[in-house]
Short mmCIF file of C-alpha atoms in Angstrom, two decimals:
data_model
loop_
_atom_site.label_atom_id
_atom_site.label_comp_id
_atom_site.label_asym_id
_atom_site.label_seq_id
_atom_site.Cartn_x
_atom_site.Cartn_y
_atom_site.Cartn_z
CA LEU A 20 165.32 15.64 34.19
CA CYS A 21 168.39 13.34 33.43
CA ASN A 22 170.58 12.80 30.86
CA SER A 23 173.12 9.99 31.45
CA ARG A 24 175.22 11.03 34.56
CA ASP A 25 174.27 14.72 34.72
CA VAL A 26 170.94 15.86 36.23
CA VAL A 27 169.36 19.46 35.43
CA ILE A 28 166.59 20.08 37.72
CA PRO A 29 164.29 22.81 36.19
CA ASP A 30 163.16 26.02 37.90
CA SER A 31 159.55 24.79 36.98
CA ILE A 32 157.93 21.97 35.56
CA GLN A 33 154.34 22.14 33.80
CA GLY A 34 153.94 25.78 35.10
CA LYS A 35 154.63 25.03 38.85
CA THR A 36 157.79 26.15 40.70
CA VAL A 37 160.06 23.47 41.73
CA THR A 38 160.68 23.87 45.42
CA ALA A 39 161.75 20.64 46.67
CA ILE A 40 163.61 17.19 46.06
CA GLY A 41 161.80 14.49 47.63
CA ASP A 42 163.02 11.86 49.90
CA ARG A 43 165.40 9.38 48.20
CA ALA A 44 164.52 10.81 44.88
CA PHE A 45 168.24 10.24 43.36
CA SER A 46 169.17 7.61 45.81
CA LEU A 47 171.33 4.82 44.45
CA LYS A 48 171.88 6.51 41.08
CA ASP A 49 175.74 7.19 39.85
CA ILE A 50 175.10 10.95 39.12
CA ARG A 51 178.52 12.75 38.44
CA SER A 52 176.50 16.32 38.38
CA VAL A 53 173.45 18.18 39.37
CA HIS A 54 172.18 21.35 38.63
CA LEU A 55 169.71 22.88 41.26
CA PRO A 56 167.07 25.63 40.57
CA LYS A 57 167.35 28.86 42.42
CA SER A 58 163.80 28.18 43.66
CA LEU A 59 164.87 25.23 45.57
CA LYS A 60 164.13 25.27 49.43
CA ARG A 61 164.16 21.44 50.62
CA ILE A 62 166.29 18.52 49.72
CA GLY A 63 164.61 15.31 51.38
CA ILE A 64 165.89 12.65 53.48
CA GLY A 65 168.70 10.54 51.58
CA ALA A 66 167.60 12.54 48.38
CA PHE A 67 171.01 11.81 46.93
CA ILE A 68 172.24 8.75 49.21
CA TYR A 69 174.96 6.71 47.66
CA HIS A 70 175.72 9.17 44.86
CA GLY A 71 178.69 10.02 42.43
CA ILE A 72 178.38 13.60 42.80
CA SER A 73 182.13 15.38 42.70
CA SER A 74 180.78 18.88 43.39
CA LEU A 75 177.30 20.31 44.44
CA LYS A 76 176.72 24.06 44.55
CA LEU A 77 173.55 24.79 47.01
CA PRO A 78 171.37 27.75 45.95
CA SER A 79 171.25 30.06 49.07
CA SER A 80 167.28 29.57 48.92
CA VAL A 81 167.60 26.09 50.33
CA THR A 82 166.47 26.24 54.08
CA PHE A 83 166.21 22.21 54.89
CA VAL A 84 168.69 19.44 53.99
CA GLY A 85 167.21 16.01 55.23
CA SER A 86 169.53 13.62 57.31
CA ASP A 87 171.71 11.52 54.89
CA ALA A 88 170.86 13.70 52.02
CA PHE A 89 174.47 13.44 50.61
CA LEU A 90 175.44 10.10 52.57
CA SER A 91 178.10 8.01 51.29
CA GLY A 92 178.98 9.93 48.20
CA SER A 93 182.03 10.52 46.38
CA SER A 94 184.58 12.78 48.16
CA GLY A 95 183.91 16.10 46.41
CA SER A 96 182.76 19.29 47.73
CA LEU A 97 179.51 20.80 48.89
CA THR A 98 179.27 24.84 48.34
CA SER A 99 176.62 27.28 49.37
CA LEU A 100 175.77 29.88 47.00
CA ASP A 101 175.06 33.48 48.54
#
């Protein structure tokens, strides 16, 4: 769900748990911030390629991050949560 440059990915959509972000789902989007659900397990190939995210906290549930998932973004920080 996107509101301007701030993206909130909910824990569930229509009663189904969100566990993945598809390949190139947010590529070429000028995103400033993303809230990822604790249920997230997979971030697809190039999911956020050419983004504008300044910082991102990955939930500890994430077990796969596709190649180039965060390629050519702003020079922010990527943090993994325990």
